[in-house]
């Protein structure tokens, strides 16, 4: 089952339940209305995310950036070996091309909540790592906005050594934990274009 169909189906189920609950006098009618509206919303955003994911995977190929799809969220994982030098929040030269590619994508697909999160390994004090990860996330946000990405739905935060993806007990694990993640999500209440053959715009459910 494709992602769009999957999200549309789940949305339709949720909408059916909501519609039945709202229309006490005609539960069948309410369920059908709820399923149609919410299911169309989910399919609309699912299609939007499908297209964005496809283009991101193409533009990030061979850059070292990993593109993941987690439900209705797209996550880009940018490893420490291409992002920043040790103990620095200055963008490394190897990081500019992936960031330029990302900026171009975010200007084309400009209907996302964009969350930028910086991470470190566990070496050093927690306070230092929290500050460093915050500065790194902010450096990425500042660069993206300088390239024309809207800051209206963009946020940056540092998570320090939290949420490690590998063990901090060895060099390779610590290297994996030093990273920047960019999370792309739907904007609550935003309208997204459903698949072209339907030719309609639906409201995204919260």
Backbone as numpy.savetxt, mean C-alpha at the origin, in Angstrom:
# Nx Ny Nz CAx CAy CAz Cx Cy Cz
-9.33 -18.02 -8.96 -10.17 -16.82 -8.96 -9.29 -15.58 -8.96
-9.59 -14.58 -9.83 -8.81 -13.36 -9.88 -9.05 -12.50 -8.66
-8.13 -11.55 -8.44 -8.25 -10.68 -7.27 -9.52 -9.85 -7.33
-9.83 -9.31 -8.53 -11.02 -8.48 -8.65 -12.27 -9.27 -8.31
-12.38 -10.48 -8.85 -13.55 -11.32 -8.57 -13.61 -11.68 -7.10
-12.45 -11.97 -6.51 -12.40 -12.34 -5.10 -12.90 -11.21 -4.23
-12.38 -9.97 -4.46 -12.79 -8.85 -3.63 -14.25 -8.50 -3.88
-14.67 -8.59 -5.16 -16.06 -8.30 -5.46 -16.99 -9.28 -4.78
-16.61 -10.57 -4.77 -17.44 -11.57 -4.13 -17.55 -11.37 -2.64
-16.43 -11.07 -1.99 -16.46 -10.82 -0.55 -17.27 -9.57 -0.25
-17.10 -8.55 -1.09 -17.87 -7.33 -0.88 -19.36 -7.58 -1.05
-19.71 -8.38 -2.04 -21.11 -8.68 -2.28 -21.73 -9.42 -1.09
-20.99 -10.35 -0.51 -21.49 -11.07 0.66 -21.73 -10.11 1.81
-20.75 -9.22 2.05 -20.91 -8.25 3.13 -22.10 -7.33 2.85
-22.23 -6.92 1.59 -23.33 -6.04 1.24 -24.67 -6.72 1.39
-24.75 -7.99 1.05 -26.00 -8.72 1.20 -26.43 -8.78 2.65
-25.49 -9.05 3.53 -25.81 -9.10 4.96 -26.26 -7.74 5.46
-25.55 -6.68 5.01 -25.92 -5.34 5.45 -27.28 -4.95 4.90
-27.52 -5.26 3.63 -28.79 -4.90 3.02 -29.95 -5.61 3.67
-29.77 -6.87 4.01 -30.84 -7.63 4.66 -31.13 -7.07 6.04
-30.09 -6.63 6.72 -30.28 -6.09 8.06 -31.01 -4.76 8.02
-30.74 -3.95 6.98 -31.34 -2.62 6.90 -32.80 -2.71 6.48
-33.11 -3.52 5.48 -34.47 -3.61 4.96 -35.22 -4.72 5.68
-35.79 -4.38 6.84 -36.48 -5.39 7.66 -37.75 -5.90 6.98
-38.40 -5.04 6.20 -39.67 -5.42 5.59 -39.49 -6.29 4.35
-38.39 -6.16 3.70 -38.14 -6.95 2.49 -36.67 -7.35 2.47
-36.36 -8.37 3.24 -34.96 -8.76 3.39 -34.34 -9.21 2.07
-35.11 -9.88 1.23 -34.57 -10.33 -0.04 -34.15 -9.17 -0.92
-35.01 -8.17 -1.00 -34.69 -6.98 -1.81 -33.50 -6.24 -1.22
-33.50 -6.10 0.11 -32.39 -5.38 0.75 -31.08 -6.07 0.53
-31.10 -7.39 0.59 -29.86 -8.15 0.40 -29.32 -7.97 -1.01
-30.22 -7.97 -2.01 -29.79 -7.81 -3.39 -29.19 -6.44 -3.63
-29.82 -5.40 -3.06 -29.31 -4.04 -3.23 -27.94 -3.90 -2.57
-27.85 -4.41 -1.35 -26.58 -4.32 -0.63 -25.47 -5.04 -1.35
-25.78 -6.23 -1.86 -24.76 -7.01 -2.57 -24.31 -6.29 -3.83
-25.23 -5.68 -4.55 -24.88 -5.01 -5.80 -23.99 -3.81 -5.55
-24.36 -2.98 -4.57 -23.61 -1.74 -4.32 -22.24 -2.03 -3.76
-22.18 -2.83 -2.68 -20.89 -3.07 -2.03 -20.02 -3.97 -2.89
-20.61 -4.97 -3.53 -19.82 -5.84 -4.40 -19.20 -5.06 -5.54
-19.95 -4.14 -6.12 -19.41 -3.32 -7.20 -18.28 -2.44 -6.69
-18.42 -1.92 -5.46 -17.36 -1.09 -4.89 -16.08 -1.88 -4.75
-16.19 -3.09 -4.20 -15.00 -3.92 -3.98 -14.35 -4.27 -5.30
-15.17 -4.62 -6.30 -14.63 -4.96 -7.60 -13.95 -3.75 -8.22
-14.54 -2.55 -8.04 -13.95 -1.33 -8.57 -12.57 -1.10 -8.02
-12.39 -1.17 -6.71 -11.06 -0.97 -6.13 -10.15 -2.14 -6.45
-10.69 -3.35 -6.46 -9.86 -4.51 -6.79 -9.26 -4.38 -8.18
-10.05 -3.90 -9.13 -9.55 -3.70 -10.49 -8.48 -2.62 -10.52
-8.74 -1.53 -9.81 -7.78 -0.43 -9.73 -6.45 -0.92 -9.19
-6.51 -1.68 -8.07 -5.28 -2.20 -7.45 -4.59 -3.22 -8.35
-5.37 -4.03 -9.07 -4.78 -4.99 -10.01 -3.90 -4.27 -11.04
-4.44 -3.19 -11.61 -3.70 -2.46 -12.64 -2.47 -1.78 -12.05
-2.62 -1.22 -10.87 -1.49 -0.56 -10.22 -0.39 -1.57 -9.87
-0.79 -2.71 -9.33 0.18 -3.75 -8.98 0.96 -4.21 -10.22
0.24 -4.42 -11.30 0.88 -4.89 -12.54 1.96 -3.92 -13.00
1.65 -2.63 -13.00 2.61 -1.64 -13.47 3.76 -1.47 -12.48
3.47 -1.58 -11.19 4.54 -1.48 -10.20 5.53 -2.63 -10.33
5.01 -3.83 -10.54 5.90 -4.98 -10.69 6.83 -4.79 -11.90
6.29 -4.23 -12.96 7.11 -3.99 -14.15 8.17 -2.92 -13.89
7.77 -1.83 -13.24 8.71 -0.73 -13.03 9.74 -1.03 -11.95
9.44 -1.96 -11.04 10.37 -2.29 -9.96 11.23 -3.52 -10.27
11.03 -4.10 -11.43 11.83 -5.28 -11.80 13.31 -4.91 -11.84
14.13 -5.76 -11.24 15.59 -5.60 -11.23 16.07 -4.37 -10.47
15.24 -3.83 -9.58 15.67 -2.69 -8.76 16.02 -3.11 -7.34
15.66 -4.34 -6.96 15.84 -4.79 -5.59 14.63 -4.57 -4.72
13.61 -3.88 -5.25 12.39 -3.62 -4.49 11.41 -4.76 -4.70
10.85 -5.27 -3.61 9.87 -6.36 -3.68 8.46 -5.79 -3.61
7.60 -6.23 -4.52 6.20 -5.81 -4.53 5.35 -6.97 -4.04
4.56 -6.72 -3.00 3.68 -7.74 -2.45 2.24 -7.26 -2.53
1.32 -8.21 -2.67 -0.11 -7.92 -2.61 -0.67 -8.62 -1.39
-1.25 -7.86 -0.47 -1.82 -8.41 0.75 -3.28 -7.97 0.84
-4.17 -8.81 0.33 -5.58 -8.43 0.31 -5.78 -7.25 -0.61
-6.34 -6.16 -0.08 -6.57 -4.98 -0.91 -5.42 -3.98 -0.79
-4.32 -4.39 -0.20 -3.17 -3.51 0.00 -1.99 -3.96 -0.85
-1.29 -2.98 -1.41 -0.03 -3.24 -2.12 1.10 -2.76 -1.23
2.09 -3.61 -1.05 3.23 -3.26 -0.20 4.52 -3.35 -1.01
5.33 -2.30 -0.91 6.65 -2.31 -1.53 7.68 -2.37 -0.42
8.57 -3.35 -0.50 9.62 -3.52 0.50 10.94 -3.12 -0.13
11.56 -2.09 0.44 12.79 -1.53 -0.09 13.92 -1.85 0.87
14.81 -2.77 0.50 15.83 -3.25 1.44 16.92 -2.23 1.73
17.54 -2.40 2.89 18.54 -1.45 3.35 19.76 -1.33 2.46
20.06 -2.36 1.68 21.27 -2.30 0.85 21.14 -1.36 -0.33
19.92 -0.89 -0.64 19.77 0.08 -1.73 19.22 1.41 -1.26
18.83 1.54 0.00 18.10 2.72 0.46 18.97 3.78 1.12
19.66 3.39 2.20 20.44 4.35 2.98 21.76 3.73 3.43
22.77 4.56 3.59 24.03 4.10 4.17 23.82 3.86 5.67
24.74 3.15 6.29 24.64 2.86 7.71 24.50 4.13 8.53
23.50 4.14 9.39 23.26 5.24 10.34 23.01 6.58 9.64
22.47 6.54 8.44 22.23 7.76 7.68 20.79 7.81 7.20
20.25 9.02 7.08 18.93 9.22 6.50 19.02 9.92 5.15
20.24 9.98 4.61 20.43 10.54 3.27 20.21 9.45 2.23
19.38 9.72 1.26 19.03 8.73 0.24 20.27 8.32 -0.55
20.50 7.01 -0.65 21.64 6.49 -1.40 21.41 6.66 -2.90
22.49 6.78 -3.64 22.38 6.98 -5.09 21.62 5.83 -5.76
21.77 4.63 -5.22 21.09 3.45 -5.80 19.59 3.46 -5.56
19.12 4.37 -4.70 17.72 4.41 -4.32 16.91 5.36 -5.19
17.57 6.25 -5.91 16.83 7.26 -6.66 15.99 6.66 -7.79
16.53 5.69 -8.52 15.77 5.14 -9.63 14.49 4.45 -9.16
14.55 3.57 -8.14 13.30 3.00 -7.64 12.31 4.06 -7.15
12.83 5.10 -6.49 11.93 6.15 -6.00 11.32 6.94 -7.16
12.10 7.18 -8.20 11.55 7.87 -9.37 10.46 7.03 -10.03
10.70 5.72 -10.13 9.68 4.82 -10.70 8.42 4.82 -9.84
8.61 4.81 -8.52 7.46 4.83 -7.62 6.70 6.15 -7.75
7.43 7.25 -7.81 6.78 8.56 -7.95 5.93 8.61 -9.21
6.45 8.10 -10.31 5.69 8.09 -11.56 4.42 7.27 -11.42
4.52 6.13 -10.73 3.34 5.29 -10.53 2.31 5.99 -9.65
2.77 6.65 -8.59 1.84 7.30 -7.66 1.18 8.53 -8.28
1.80 9.10 -9.28 1.16 10.21 -9.99 0.13 9.69 -10.99
0.39 8.53 -11.56 -0.58 7.92 -12.47 -1.75 7.33 -11.69
-1.45 6.58 -10.64 -2.47 6.00 -9.77 -2.49 6.85 -8.50
-3.25 7.93 -8.56 -3.17 8.94 -7.50 -4.33 8.88 -6.52
-4.90 7.70 -6.37 -6.04 7.54 -5.45 -5.72 6.50 -4.38
-4.59 6.68 -3.72 -4.18 5.78 -2.65 -3.94 6.53 -1.36
-4.14 5.85 -0.25 -3.50 6.25 0.98 -2.08 5.69 0.92
-1.10 6.53 1.17 0.30 6.12 1.07 0.92 6.20 2.46
1.33 5.07 2.98 1.97 5.03 4.29 3.41 4.56 4.11
4.35 5.39 4.52 5.77 5.07 4.43 6.28 4.76 5.83
6.88 3.58 5.99 7.35 3.15 7.31 8.83 2.77 7.22
9.64 3.38 8.09 11.05 3.04 8.16 11.31 2.04 9.27
12.23 1.11 9.02 12.60 0.08 10.01 14.12 0.00 10.13
14.57 -0.42 11.30 15.99 -0.66 11.54 16.16 -2.07 12.09
17.43 -2.46 12.29 17.66 -3.69 13.05 17.68 -3.31 14.54
18.06 -4.24 15.38 18.01 -4.00 16.83 19.33 -3.49 17.40
20.32 -3.25 16.55 21.60 -2.75 17.03 21.46 -1.31 17.54
22.03 -1.02 18.70 21.94 0.32 19.25 20.70 0.50 20.10
20.54 1.72 20.62 19.42 1.99 21.52 18.11 2.09 20.74
17.04 1.78 21.41 15.72 1.86 20.77 15.41 3.29 20.35
15.71 4.26 21.20 15.41 5.65 20.87 16.15 6.10 19.61
17.41 5.72 19.51 18.19 6.08 18.32 17.57 5.45 17.07
17.19 4.19 17.18 16.61 3.50 16.03 15.25 4.07 15.64
14.46 4.46 16.63 13.17 5.08 16.32 13.38 6.40 15.59
14.32 7.20 16.08 14.60 8.49 15.44 15.13 8.29 14.02
16.07 7.35 13.87 16.66 7.10 12.55 15.62 6.61 11.56
14.77 5.69 11.98 13.76 5.16 11.07 12.74 6.23 10.69
12.42 7.13 11.62 11.51 8.23 11.31 12.13 9.17 10.27
13.41 9.49 10.45 14.08 10.38 9.50 14.18 9.74 8.11
14.39 8.44 8.08 14.47 7.76 6.79 13.11 7.75 6.08
12.06 7.45 6.83 10.72 7.47 6.23 10.39 8.87 5.73
10.76 9.88 6.51 10.48 11.26 6.11 11.29 11.65 4.88
12.52 11.15 4.77 13.34 11.43 3.58 12.66 10.90 2.33
12.11 9.70 2.42 11.40 9.11 1.28 10.17 9.94 0.94
9.40 10.32 1.96 8.19 11.12 1.74 8.54 12.46 1.10
9.58 13.10 1.61 9.99 14.40 1.07 10.42 14.28 -0.38
11.15 13.23 -0.70 11.60 13.07 -2.09 10.41 12.81 -3.01
9.48 11.97 -2.59 8.33 11.67 -3.45 7.51 12.93 -3.72
7.29 13.74 -2.70 6.52 14.97 -2.92 7.29 15.95 -3.79
8.62 15.94 -3.69 9.43 16.82 -4.55 9.33 16.42 -6.02
8.94 15.16 -6.25 8.78 14.65 -7.62 7.34 14.76 -8.11
6.50 15.45 -7.35 5.14 15.72 -7.79 4.06 14.85 -7.21
4.41 13.95 -6.27 3.39 13.13 -5.61 2.66 13.98 -4.59
1.35 13.92 -4.59 0.56 14.70 -3.64 0.80 14.21 -2.22
0.93 15.15 -1.30 1.10 14.80 0.10 -0.21 14.70 0.86
-1.34 14.88 0.16 -2.63 14.94 0.83 -2.97 13.66 1.58
-2.63 12.52 1.01 -2.94 11.23 1.63 -1.68 10.43 1.94
-0.60 11.15 2.23 0.70 10.52 2.47 1.11 10.71 3.92
1.61 9.65 4.53 2.11 9.74 5.91 3.44 9.00 6.01
4.26 9.41 6.97 5.57 8.76 7.18 5.77 8.56 8.67
6.27 7.39 9.04 6.54 7.12 10.45 7.70 6.15 10.57
8.34 6.20 11.71 9.42 5.27 11.99 8.99 4.21 12.98
9.34 2.97 12.71 8.98 1.86 13.59 10.21 1.24 14.24
11.39 1.80 13.97 12.61 1.29 14.59 12.79 -0.20 14.37
13.09 -0.93 15.45 13.34 -2.37 15.32 12.08 -3.23 15.39
10.91 -2.59 15.46 9.66 -3.35 15.57 9.38 -4.13 14.28
8.57 -5.17 14.41 8.14 -5.99 13.27 9.29 -6.50 12.41
10.29 -7.14 13.01 11.39 -7.68 12.21 10.90 -8.78 11.28
11.52 -8.86 10.11 11.16 -9.90 9.14 12.16 -11.05 9.17
13.22 -10.90 9.96 14.25 -11.94 10.10 14.88 -11.80 11.48
15.73 -12.74 11.82 16.41 -12.72 13.11 17.48 -11.63 13.14
17.57 -10.93 14.26 18.62 -9.93 14.43 19.91 -10.55 14.98
19.94 -11.88 15.07 21.09 -12.56 15.66 22.26 -12.70 14.68
22.02 -12.48 13.39 23.11 -12.61 12.42 23.08 -11.46 11.42
24.17 -11.33 10.69 24.34 -10.20 9.77 23.26 -10.18 8.69
22.97 -11.32 8.10 21.98 -11.38 7.03 20.59 -10.99 7.52
20.24 -11.47 8.71 18.94 -11.14 9.28 18.81 -9.65 9.56
19.85 -9.07 10.13 19.80 -7.63 10.42 19.68 -6.81 9.13
20.35 -7.27 8.09 20.27 -6.57 6.80 18.84 -6.58 6.26
18.14 -7.69 6.43 16.75 -7.77 5.97 15.83 -6.85 6.78
16.14 -6.68 8.05 15.29 -5.86 8.91 15.46 -4.37 8.65
16.60 -3.96 8.11 16.81 -2.56 7.75 16.14 -2.31 6.40
15.02 -1.65 6.42 14.23 -1.52 5.21 13.26 -0.34 5.31
12.70 0.02 4.19 11.59 0.97 4.13 10.44 0.27 3.44
9.26 0.38 4.01 8.07 -0.19 3.38 7.12 0.93 2.98
6.54 0.80 1.81 5.52 1.73 1.34 4.24 0.95 1.15
3.21 1.32 1.91 1.93 0.62 1.88 0.90 1.48 1.14
0.26 0.89 0.16 -0.74 1.58 -0.65 -2.10 0.96 -0.38
-3.06 1.80 0.03 -4.38 1.32 0.40 -5.44 2.20 -0.26
-6.68 1.73 -0.18 -7.80 2.52 -0.68 -8.06 3.70 0.24
-8.52 4.80 -0.33 -8.95 5.95 0.45 -10.41 5.74 0.82
-10.76 5.74 2.11 -12.16 5.55 2.50 -13.06 6.59 1.85
-14.16 6.13 1.26 -15.10 7.03 0.62 -14.73 7.43 -0.80
-13.56 7.04 -1.26 -13.11 7.40 -2.61 -13.83 6.55 -3.65
-14.10 7.14 -4.80 -14.70 6.40 -5.90 -13.61 5.84 -6.80
-13.78 4.59 -7.20 -12.80 3.94 -8.07 -13.51 3.43 -9.31
-12.79 3.47 -10.42 -13.36 3.01 -11.67 -13.40 1.49 -11.70
-14.58 0.95 -11.91 -14.74 -0.50 -12.04 -14.19 -0.94 -13.40
-14.11 -2.28 -13.64 -13.62 -2.76 -14.94 -14.29 -2.06 -16.11
-13.52 -1.80 -17.16 -13.95 -0.96 -18.27 -15.24 -1.44 -18.91
-15.44 -2.76 -18.95 -16.63 -3.26 -19.63 -17.91 -2.89 -18.90
-17.79 -2.55 -17.61 -18.99 -2.15 -16.88 -19.28 -0.67 -17.10
-18.22 0.13 -17.32 -18.41 1.52 -17.69 -19.05 2.37 -16.61
-18.87 2.03 -15.34 -19.48 2.81 -14.28 -18.45 3.06 -13.18
-18.74 4.07 -12.36 -17.90 4.37 -11.21 -18.70 4.09 -9.95
-18.08 3.39 -9.01 -18.78 3.02 -7.79 -18.08 3.63 -6.59
-18.84 3.82 -5.54 -18.24 4.34 -4.33 -17.57 3.24 -3.53
-16.33 3.50 -3.13 -15.61 2.51 -2.33 -16.19 2.47 -0.92
-16.43 1.27 -0.44 -16.95 1.14 0.91 -15.83 1.40 1.90
-16.18 1.83 3.13 -15.16 2.18 4.13 -14.26 1.00 4.42
